Short mmCIF file of C-alpha atoms in Angstrom, two decimals:
data_model
loop_
_atom_site.label_atom_id
_atom_site.label_comp_id
_atom_site.label_asym_id
_atom_site.label_seq_id
_atom_site.Cartn_x
_atom_site.Cartn_y
_atom_site.Cartn_z
CA MET A 1212 -16.60 -20.97 -19.04
CA THR A 1213 -18.83 -19.69 -16.22
CA ALA A 1214 -19.11 -23.23 -14.83
CA GLN A 1215 -15.46 -22.95 -13.76
CA LEU A 1216 -16.03 -19.76 -11.82
CA LYS A 1217 -16.53 -19.81 -8.06
CA ARG A 1218 -19.99 -19.00 -6.77
CA SER A 1219 -21.09 -17.37 -3.56
CA PRO A 1220 -23.26 -19.30 -1.07
CA LEU A 1221 -25.89 -16.71 -2.07
CA HIS A 1222 -25.72 -17.31 -5.82
CA GLU A 1223 -29.23 -18.77 -6.17
CA THR A 1224 -30.62 -15.95 -4.02
CA HIS A 1225 -29.08 -13.41 -6.39
CA GLU A 1226 -30.59 -15.24 -9.37
CA ALA A 1227 -34.02 -15.10 -7.74
CA LEU A 1228 -33.61 -11.34 -7.29
CA GLY A 1229 -32.94 -10.95 -11.02
CA ALA A 1230 -29.28 -10.01 -10.74
CA ARG A 1231 -27.08 -9.53 -13.79
CA PHE A 1232 -23.79 -11.33 -13.24
CA THR A 1233 -20.17 -10.66 -14.14
CA GLU A 1234 -16.84 -12.38 -13.73
CA PHE A 1235 -14.57 -10.86 -11.11
CA ALA A 1236 -11.36 -12.34 -9.68
CA GLY A 1237 -12.38 -15.87 -10.65
CA TRP A 1238 -15.92 -15.51 -9.27
CA LEU A 1239 -19.36 -15.15 -10.84
CA LEU A 1240 -20.84 -12.23 -8.92
CA PRO A 1241 -23.85 -9.88 -9.11
CA LEU A 1242 -23.04 -6.80 -11.19
CA GLN A 1243 -26.36 -5.07 -10.54
CA TYR A 1244 -30.02 -5.76 -9.75
CA THR A 1245 -32.18 -2.73 -10.57
CA GLY A 1246 -29.41 -0.51 -11.97
CA ALA A 1247 -25.96 0.66 -10.92
CA ILE A 1248 -26.87 4.33 -10.43
CA GLU A 1249 -30.03 3.53 -8.46
CA GLU A 1250 -28.06 1.17 -6.20
CA HIS A 1251 -25.25 3.72 -5.77
CA LEU A 1252 -27.69 6.43 -4.69
CA ALA A 1253 -29.51 4.05 -2.35
CA VAL A 1254 -26.26 3.57 -0.40
CA ARG A 1255 -25.63 7.34 -0.21
CA THR A 1256 -29.19 8.19 0.88
CA ALA A 1257 -30.58 5.07 2.63
CA ALA A 1258 -28.79 1.69 2.64
CA GLY A 1259 -27.46 -1.04 0.38
CA LEU A 1260 -26.66 -4.69 0.99
CA PHE A 1261 -23.68 -6.28 -0.77
CA ASP A 1262 -22.59 -9.91 -0.93
CA VAL A 1263 -18.79 -9.74 -0.61
CA SER A 1264 -18.26 -13.42 0.13
CA HIS A 1265 -15.62 -13.51 -2.61
CA MET A 1266 -13.16 -11.71 -0.32
CA GLY A 1267 -10.48 -13.92 1.23
CA ARG A 1268 -10.44 -14.58 4.97
CA LEU A 1269 -7.29 -15.84 6.68
CA GLU A 1270 -6.71 -16.55 10.34
CA ILE A 1271 -3.36 -16.39 12.09
CA ARG A 1272 -3.25 -18.19 15.41
CA GLY A 1273 -0.53 -18.94 17.96
CA ARG A 1274 1.83 -17.26 20.44
CA GLY A 1275 3.72 -15.68 17.57
CA ALA A 1276 0.67 -14.35 15.71
CA LEU A 1277 1.32 -10.68 16.50
CA ALA A 1278 5.03 -11.00 15.69
CA LEU A 1279 4.18 -12.57 12.33
CA ILE A 1280 1.67 -9.82 11.52
CA GLN A 1281 4.30 -7.22 12.40
CA LYS A 1282 6.83 -8.88 10.11
CA VAL A 1283 4.64 -9.07 6.99
CA THR A 1284 2.61 -5.83 7.21
CA CYS A 1285 3.75 -2.19 7.18
CA ASN A 1286 1.26 -0.78 9.70
CA ASP A 1287 1.77 -1.24 13.45
CA ALA A 1288 -0.53 -4.07 14.58
CA ALA A 1289 0.87 -3.77 18.13
CA ARG A 1290 -1.29 -0.64 18.50
CA LEU A 1291 -4.44 -2.70 18.10
CA ARG A 1292 -6.56 -3.66 21.08
CA ASP A 1293 -8.82 -6.72 21.16
CA HIS A 1294 -11.75 -6.26 18.73
CA GLN A 1295 -10.06 -3.42 16.85
CA VAL A 1296 -9.52 -3.36 13.06
CA GLN A 1297 -6.67 -1.83 11.07
CA TYR A 1298 -6.15 -1.08 7.38
CA SER A 1299 -2.70 -2.27 6.29
CA ALA A 1300 -0.68 -3.86 3.48
CA LEU A 1301 1.42 -6.94 2.92
CA THR A 1302 4.63 -5.55 1.42
CA THR A 1303 7.42 -6.94 -0.74
CA GLU A 1304 11.10 -6.27 -0.09
CA ARG A 1305 10.77 -3.38 -2.58
CA GLY A 1306 8.04 -1.74 -0.49
CA THR A 1307 5.38 -2.58 -3.07
CA PHE A 1308 2.06 -4.32 -2.48
CA VAL A 1309 1.60 -8.05 -2.18
CA ASP A 1310 -1.92 -6.98 -1.21
CA ASP A 1311 -3.86 -4.48 0.87
CA LEU A 1312 -5.99 -5.87 3.69
CA THR A 1313 -7.79 -5.28 6.97
CA VAL A 1314 -6.41 -6.81 10.16
CA TYR A 1315 -8.85 -7.83 12.90
CA ARG A 1316 -7.37 -8.47 16.33
CA VAL A 1317 -9.48 -11.08 18.16
CA ARG A 1318 -6.76 -11.63 20.79
CA GLU A 1319 -2.98 -11.22 20.85
CA ASP A 1320 -2.66 -14.82 19.62
CA HIS A 1321 -5.56 -14.72 17.14
CA PHE A 1322 -6.00 -12.40 14.13
CA LEU A 1323 -8.42 -12.42 11.19
CA LEU A 1324 -7.23 -10.95 7.89
CA CYS A 1325 -9.63 -9.87 5.15
CA VAL A 1326 -7.77 -9.93 1.82
CA ASN A 1327 -8.62 -9.45 -1.84
CA ALA A 1328 -10.31 -12.38 -3.58
CA ALA A 1329 -7.75 -12.73 -6.35
CA ASN A 1330 -4.87 -12.72 -3.83
CA ARG A 1331 -6.21 -15.21 -1.29
CA GLU A 1332 -3.88 -18.11 -2.13
CA LYS A 1333 -0.92 -15.81 -2.86
CA ASP A 1334 -1.30 -14.01 0.47
CA ALA A 1335 -1.58 -17.23 2.50
CA ARG A 1336 1.51 -18.62 0.77
CA TRP A 1337 3.45 -15.37 1.31
CA ILE A 1338 2.67 -15.25 5.03
CA ARG A 1339 3.51 -18.95 5.51
CA GLU A 1340 6.84 -18.48 3.71
CA HIS A 1341 7.79 -15.78 6.23
CA ARG A 1342 6.65 -17.43 9.46
CA GLU A 1343 10.01 -19.09 10.18
CA GLY A 1344 10.91 -18.51 13.83
CA GLU A 1345 7.35 -17.53 14.78
CA GLU A 1346 4.96 -19.81 16.68
CA ALA A 1347 2.00 -19.13 14.44
CA GLU A 1348 -0.16 -21.00 11.96
CA VAL A 1349 -2.02 -19.58 8.96
CA TYR A 1350 -5.50 -20.92 8.18
CA ASP A 1351 -7.62 -20.13 5.12
CA VAL A 1352 -11.20 -19.97 6.45
CA SER A 1353 -12.70 -18.27 3.39
CA ASP A 1354 -14.97 -21.16 2.42
CA GLN A 1355 -16.42 -21.47 5.92
CA LEU A 1356 -17.76 -17.92 5.99
CA ALA A 1357 -19.92 -15.64 3.91
CA GLN A 1358 -19.41 -11.90 4.12
CA LEU A 1359 -22.18 -9.31 3.84
CA ALA A 1360 -21.76 -5.53 3.77
CA LEU A 1361 -24.66 -3.37 4.94
CA GLN A 1362 -23.78 0.23 4.05
CA GLY A 1363 -25.49 3.59 4.21
CA PRO A 1364 -26.92 6.16 6.64
CA ALA A 1365 -29.76 3.78 7.61
CA ALA A 1366 -27.48 0.76 8.12
CA SER A 1367 -27.35 0.97 11.91
CA GLU A 1368 -31.13 1.45 12.22
CA ILE A 1369 -31.77 -1.61 10.03
CA LEU A 1370 -29.25 -3.93 11.62
CA GLN A 1371 -30.38 -3.02 15.13
CA LEU A 1372 -33.77 -4.59 14.33
CA LEU A 1373 -32.09 -8.01 14.11
CA THR A 1374 -29.51 -7.97 16.91
CA ASP A 1375 -29.24 -7.36 20.65
CA VAL A 1376 -25.68 -6.05 20.23
CA GLN A 1377 -25.75 -2.33 20.99
CA LEU A 1378 -24.46 -1.04 17.69
CA GLU A 1379 -23.93 2.51 18.92
CA HIS A 1380 -21.17 1.12 21.14
CA ILE A 1381 -19.21 -0.23 18.15
CA ARG A 1382 -16.88 2.51 16.98
CA PHE A 1383 -15.56 2.89 13.45
CA TYR A 1384 -13.02 0.13 12.73
CA TRP A 1385 -13.99 -1.97 15.77
CA PHE A 1386 -16.03 -5.16 15.93
CA GLU A 1387 -18.10 -7.35 18.25
CA GLN A 1388 -19.24 -10.96 18.24
CA GLY A 1389 -23.00 -11.37 18.46
CA GLU A 1390 -26.14 -12.74 16.88
CA VAL A 1391 -27.90 -11.32 13.81
CA ALA A 1392 -31.30 -12.88 13.10
CA GLY A 1393 -30.34 -15.63 15.56
CA VAL A 1394 -27.07 -16.45 13.79
CA SER A 1395 -23.69 -15.98 15.46
CA CYS A 1396 -21.71 -13.39 13.47
CA LEU A 1397 -18.70 -11.16 13.67
CA ILE A 1398 -20.09 -7.62 13.31
CA SER A 1399 -17.55 -5.00 12.28
CA ARG A 1400 -18.14 -1.31 11.70
CA THR A 1401 -16.19 -1.21 8.46
CA GLY A 1402 -16.90 -0.99 4.76
CA TYR A 1403 -15.74 0.04 1.30
CA THR A 1404 -18.24 2.71 0.27
CA GLY A 1405 -17.43 5.81 2.31
CA GLU A 1406 -20.64 5.41 4.32
CA ASP A 1407 -21.35 4.28 7.85
CA GLY A 1408 -22.10 0.59 7.89
CA PHE A 1409 -21.25 -2.92 8.94
CA GLU A 1410 -19.62 -6.01 7.56
CA LEU A 1411 -21.00 -9.32 8.82
CA TYR A 1412 -18.94 -12.52 8.80
CA VAL A 1413 -21.58 -15.23 8.75
CA PRO A 1414 -21.34 -19.05 8.62
CA ALA A 1415 -21.78 -19.90 4.94
CA ALA A 1416 -24.75 -22.19 5.64
CA SER A 1417 -26.67 -19.33 7.28
CA ALA A 1418 -25.86 -16.62 4.75
CA GLU A 1419 -29.15 -16.86 2.83
CA TRP A 1420 -31.22 -16.59 6.02
CA VAL A 1421 -29.36 -13.49 7.25
CA TRP A 1422 -29.39 -11.86 3.77
CA ASN A 1423 -33.15 -12.33 3.39
CA ARG A 1424 -33.94 -11.15 6.91
CA LEU A 1425 -31.91 -7.98 6.36
CA LEU A 1426 -33.76 -7.24 3.11
CA ASP A 1427 -37.11 -7.92 4.79
CA VAL A 1428 -36.61 -5.59 7.75
CA GLY A 1429 -34.73 -2.96 5.73
CA GLN A 1430 -37.30 -2.56 2.99
CA ALA A 1431 -39.18 0.21 4.80
CA ALA A 1432 -35.95 2.19 5.21
CA GLY A 1433 -35.09 1.93 1.52
CA LEU A 1434 -32.57 -0.92 1.68
CA LYS A 1435 -31.67 -2.37 -1.73
CA PRO A 1436 -29.47 -5.28 -2.80
CA CYS A 1437 -26.41 -3.85 -4.56
CA GLY A 1438 -23.88 -5.28 -7.00
CA LEU A 1439 -20.26 -4.80 -7.97
CA ALA A 1440 -20.98 -1.86 -10.30
CA ALA A 1441 -22.26 0.32 -7.47
CA ARG A 1442 -19.54 -0.95 -5.13
CA ASN A 1443 -16.91 0.25 -7.61
CA THR A 1444 -18.30 3.77 -8.10
CA LEU A 1445 -18.94 4.17 -4.37
CA ARG A 1446 -15.39 3.21 -3.41
CA LEU A 1447 -13.99 5.53 -6.10
CA GLU A 1448 -15.99 8.52 -4.81
CA ALA A 1449 -14.55 7.75 -1.36
CA ARG A 1450 -11.05 7.32 -2.89
CA MET A 1451 -10.65 3.77 -1.70
CA LEU A 1452 -8.06 2.02 -3.86
CA LEU A 1453 -8.59 -1.25 -5.72
CA TYR A 1454 -5.76 -3.78 -5.83
CA GLY A 1455 -4.64 -4.69 -9.34
CA HIS A 1456 -5.86 -1.33 -10.62
CA ASP A 1457 -4.63 1.49 -8.36
CA MET A 1458 -1.81 -0.47 -6.74
CA ASP A 1459 0.05 -3.74 -7.19
CA GLU A 1460 3.54 -5.22 -6.91
CA THR A 1461 4.97 -2.41 -9.07
CA THR A 1462 3.81 0.48 -6.87
CA THR A 1463 5.13 1.33 -3.42
CA VAL A 1464 2.97 2.33 -0.49
CA TRP A 1465 4.35 5.89 -0.62
CA GLU A 1466 3.58 6.17 -4.35
CA ALA A 1467 -0.01 5.03 -3.74
CA ASP A 1468 -0.30 7.96 -1.30
CA LEU A 1469 -0.98 5.57 1.57
CA GLY A 1470 1.98 6.66 3.67
CA TRP A 1471 -0.28 6.87 6.72
CA ILE A 1472 -0.17 3.06 6.98
CA VAL A 1473 3.66 2.95 6.94
CA LYS A 1474 5.08 2.83 10.46
CA LEU A 1475 8.86 2.84 10.05
CA GLU A 1476 9.31 3.39 13.79
CA LYS A 1477 7.69 0.07 14.76
CA GLY A 1478 10.83 -1.90 13.92
CA ASP A 1479 11.77 -4.26 11.13
CA PHE A 1480 9.25 -5.54 8.57
CA ILE A 1481 9.43 -6.75 5.00
CA GLY A 1482 10.00 -3.73 2.77
CA ARG A 1483 11.01 -1.34 5.57
CA ASP A 1484 14.48 -0.57 4.18
CA ALA A 1485 13.14 0.16 0.71
CA LEU A 1486 10.36 2.39 2.05
CA ARG A 1487 12.78 4.26 4.35
CA ARG A 1488 15.17 4.80 1.46
CA GLN A 1489 12.44 6.04 -0.86
CA LYS A 1490 11.19 8.45 1.77
CA GLU A 1491 14.71 9.89 2.17
CA GLU A 1492 15.33 10.14 -1.59
CA GLY A 1493 11.88 11.47 -2.48
CA LEU A 1494 9.17 10.19 -4.82
CA GLN A 1495 9.31 10.30 -8.60
CA ARG A 1496 5.54 9.82 -9.02
CA LYS A 1497 2.38 9.68 -6.91
CA LEU A 1498 -1.27 8.63 -7.21
CA VAL A 1499 -3.63 11.59 -7.52
CA GLY A 1500 -7.34 12.16 -7.90
CA PHE A 1501 -8.63 14.10 -10.88
CA GLU A 1502 -11.76 15.57 -12.41
CA VAL A 1503 -12.33 15.57 -16.15
CA HIS A 1504 -13.34 18.81 -17.86
CA ASP A 1505 -15.51 17.01 -20.38
CA ARG A 1506 -18.79 15.11 -20.55
CA ALA A 1507 -16.98 11.87 -21.41
CA PRO A 1508 -15.72 9.81 -18.45
CA ALA A 1509 -12.05 8.77 -18.48
CA ARG A 1510 -12.08 5.00 -18.05
CA GLU A 1511 -9.39 2.71 -16.66
CA GLY A 1512 -6.54 2.24 -19.11
CA TYR A 1513 -6.98 5.51 -21.00
CA PRO A 1514 -3.56 7.14 -21.69
CA VAL A 1515 -2.54 10.12 -19.53
CA LEU A 1516 -0.46 12.89 -21.10
CA VAL A 1517 1.60 15.74 -19.68
CA GLN A 1518 2.81 18.35 -22.17
CA GLY A 1519 1.97 16.00 -25.03
CA HIS A 1520 3.84 12.98 -23.68
CA VAL A 1521 2.19 9.84 -22.36
CA VAL A 1522 3.21 9.44 -18.70
CA GLY A 1523 0.82 6.71 -17.60
CA GLN A 1524 -2.80 5.65 -17.68
CA VAL A 1525 -6.01 6.03 -15.72
CA THR A 1526 -6.04 3.40 -12.96
CA SER A 1527 -9.70 3.99 -12.00
CA GLY A 1528 -12.19 6.26 -13.71
CA SER A 1529 -15.94 6.67 -13.87
CA TYR A 1530 -18.92 8.95 -13.78
CA ALA A 1531 -19.65 9.57 -10.10
CA PRO A 1532 -23.43 9.20 -9.67
CA PHE A 1533 -23.77 11.11 -6.39
CA LEU A 1534 -21.32 13.90 -7.28
CA GLN A 1535 -22.54 14.05 -10.88
CA LYS A 1536 -19.08 14.55 -12.37
CA ASN A 1537 -16.38 12.48 -14.04
CA ILE A 1538 -13.58 11.50 -11.68
CA GLY A 1539 -10.63 9.14 -11.52
CA LEU A 1540 -7.20 8.19 -10.22
CA THR A 1541 -3.84 8.10 -11.96
CA TYR A 1542 -0.11 8.23 -11.26
CA LEU A 1543 1.60 11.48 -12.31
CA PRO A 1544 5.23 12.65 -12.20
CA ILE A 1545 5.70 14.20 -8.75
CA GLU A 1546 6.20 17.76 -10.15
CA HIS A 1547 2.68 17.62 -11.65
CA THR A 1548 0.80 16.39 -8.58
CA THR A 1549 -0.11 19.69 -6.94
CA ILE A 1550 -3.80 20.52 -6.55
CA GLY A 1551 -4.99 22.42 -9.62
CA ALA A 1552 -2.34 21.00 -11.97
CA ARG A 1553 -3.74 20.39 -15.47
CA PHE A 1554 -3.01 17.45 -17.76
CA HIS A 1555 -4.76 15.55 -20.55
CA ILE A 1556 -6.36 12.16 -20.99
CA ARG A 1557 -6.88 10.51 -24.37
CA VAL A 1558 -10.55 9.52 -24.45
CA ARG A 1559 -10.93 7.47 -27.61
CA GLU A 1560 -9.50 9.78 -30.30
CA ARG A 1561 -9.77 13.04 -28.34
CA GLU A 1562 -7.56 14.60 -25.68
CA VAL A 1563 -9.65 16.02 -22.85
CA GLU A 1564 -8.41 18.22 -20.03
CA ALA A 1565 -8.26 16.97 -16.46
CA GLU A 1566 -7.32 18.66 -13.19
CA VAL A 1567 -5.72 17.32 -10.01
CA VAL A 1568 -8.23 17.74 -7.17
CA PRO A 1569 -8.28 17.01 -3.43
CA THR A 1570 -9.46 13.58 -2.32
CA PRO A 1571 -11.58 11.87 -1.13
CA PHE A 1572 -13.96 13.13 -3.79
CA TYR A 1573 -16.84 12.38 -1.41
CA LYS A 1574 -16.82 12.55 2.39
CA ARG A 1575 -19.98 11.64 4.26
CA PRO A 1576 -21.55 14.20 6.60
CA ARG A 1577 -20.71 13.59 10.27
#
C-alpha cells in the first residue's frame, strides 16, 4: 500500500533521521522524529525544520494572470506588490472553499500559488476551467520544487548563517529570491505554526543539501527536525485552519470566520453573489474555538451537543503542548457562538463541558 504513496525528495533523509511515517493526502510523510511534544516545544522556544514538499505549487503566467487570480479568489490580489504574499481562497459559486492558499506575486504577469497537497490537481483544473477570456496559463511546478519550513524564534538567526539575503528586510508575508547554502531559493517570511519563520522553495535536486546544512548550523540554537504531528498541534494553537477538516466545499468563507479575506468591493469573482447575499441575510452557524473542561482531549469527529442535541462535530481538537490545555474548533449555531458560551462534547461515552474562547489560542510575543 505504501509503495503507491508519493514520497518527498527528502524521504531517505527522513529515514536516516529515524522518522516515524504516516500517510497524509496521498503522501508518505514524517509524523515525528524524537516525539511530537518535544518537537512542538522546540518550535515555540527555539526552532523546528519541516519538510512540506507535499504542498502543491502552481504558477500562473501571462498578461491576464492578475485578472485570472482576481476571478478565482475572494481576496484582492490587486493590492499585492511584487514579492508580497497574500492568504486567500479559491471559492465555488456558493461561496464555499475549493481550497485555501497563499498567493505570491512575482510580477503582475507571474504568480506562484501554494495550495493543499490533496487539492493540487483539483485546483489546477478549476483555475484552467475559468481562464476563458484571460491571457494566462496555469503550470503545475510541484514536482520541480521542494519546500522547507524553518519556524521558531531562532529561525532568522539560523537562516542568516547560510544566506547573504538580509533577512531583517523581509517583512511578514513578503519574499525575496536569493541563495541558501549556495542554492538559489525563494525565501518567504511565512509559515503555519504561529511563529516567526521562513518557507524555502528549493529545487528538488538540492533539497537534501539545504536540509542538512540547516540542521548542521542550527544545532547549537536548538533546531530540531519536526513532523506532521507537531505541525498539526502548532497550527491549531495558532488557530490556522486545515482544509478538509475545518473547511471544505460545504462551508462558506464567512462561516469559517475568515471574512477578512473576502473583498466584495474588488469587483466580480466566483462566489461573490453568494457571499454578499449571506452577509446581508446573516449567518446560521460559525466556526469557534473552544477549551474543554476535562482532562480528556476532544478529538476530531467527536459529536458536539447544545442543550442535549447534536449540532455538529469537532473539526480539530487536541491537547495543546505549549498551552497545556485541551483545545479545538467546531461549528456552532450562531446564537451559541459568543465568548463564554457553554456546550458539551461526547468524548467516548461521556459528555464533557466545553467553552467558547477567543482565538488564536496562542499568539507569539512581539
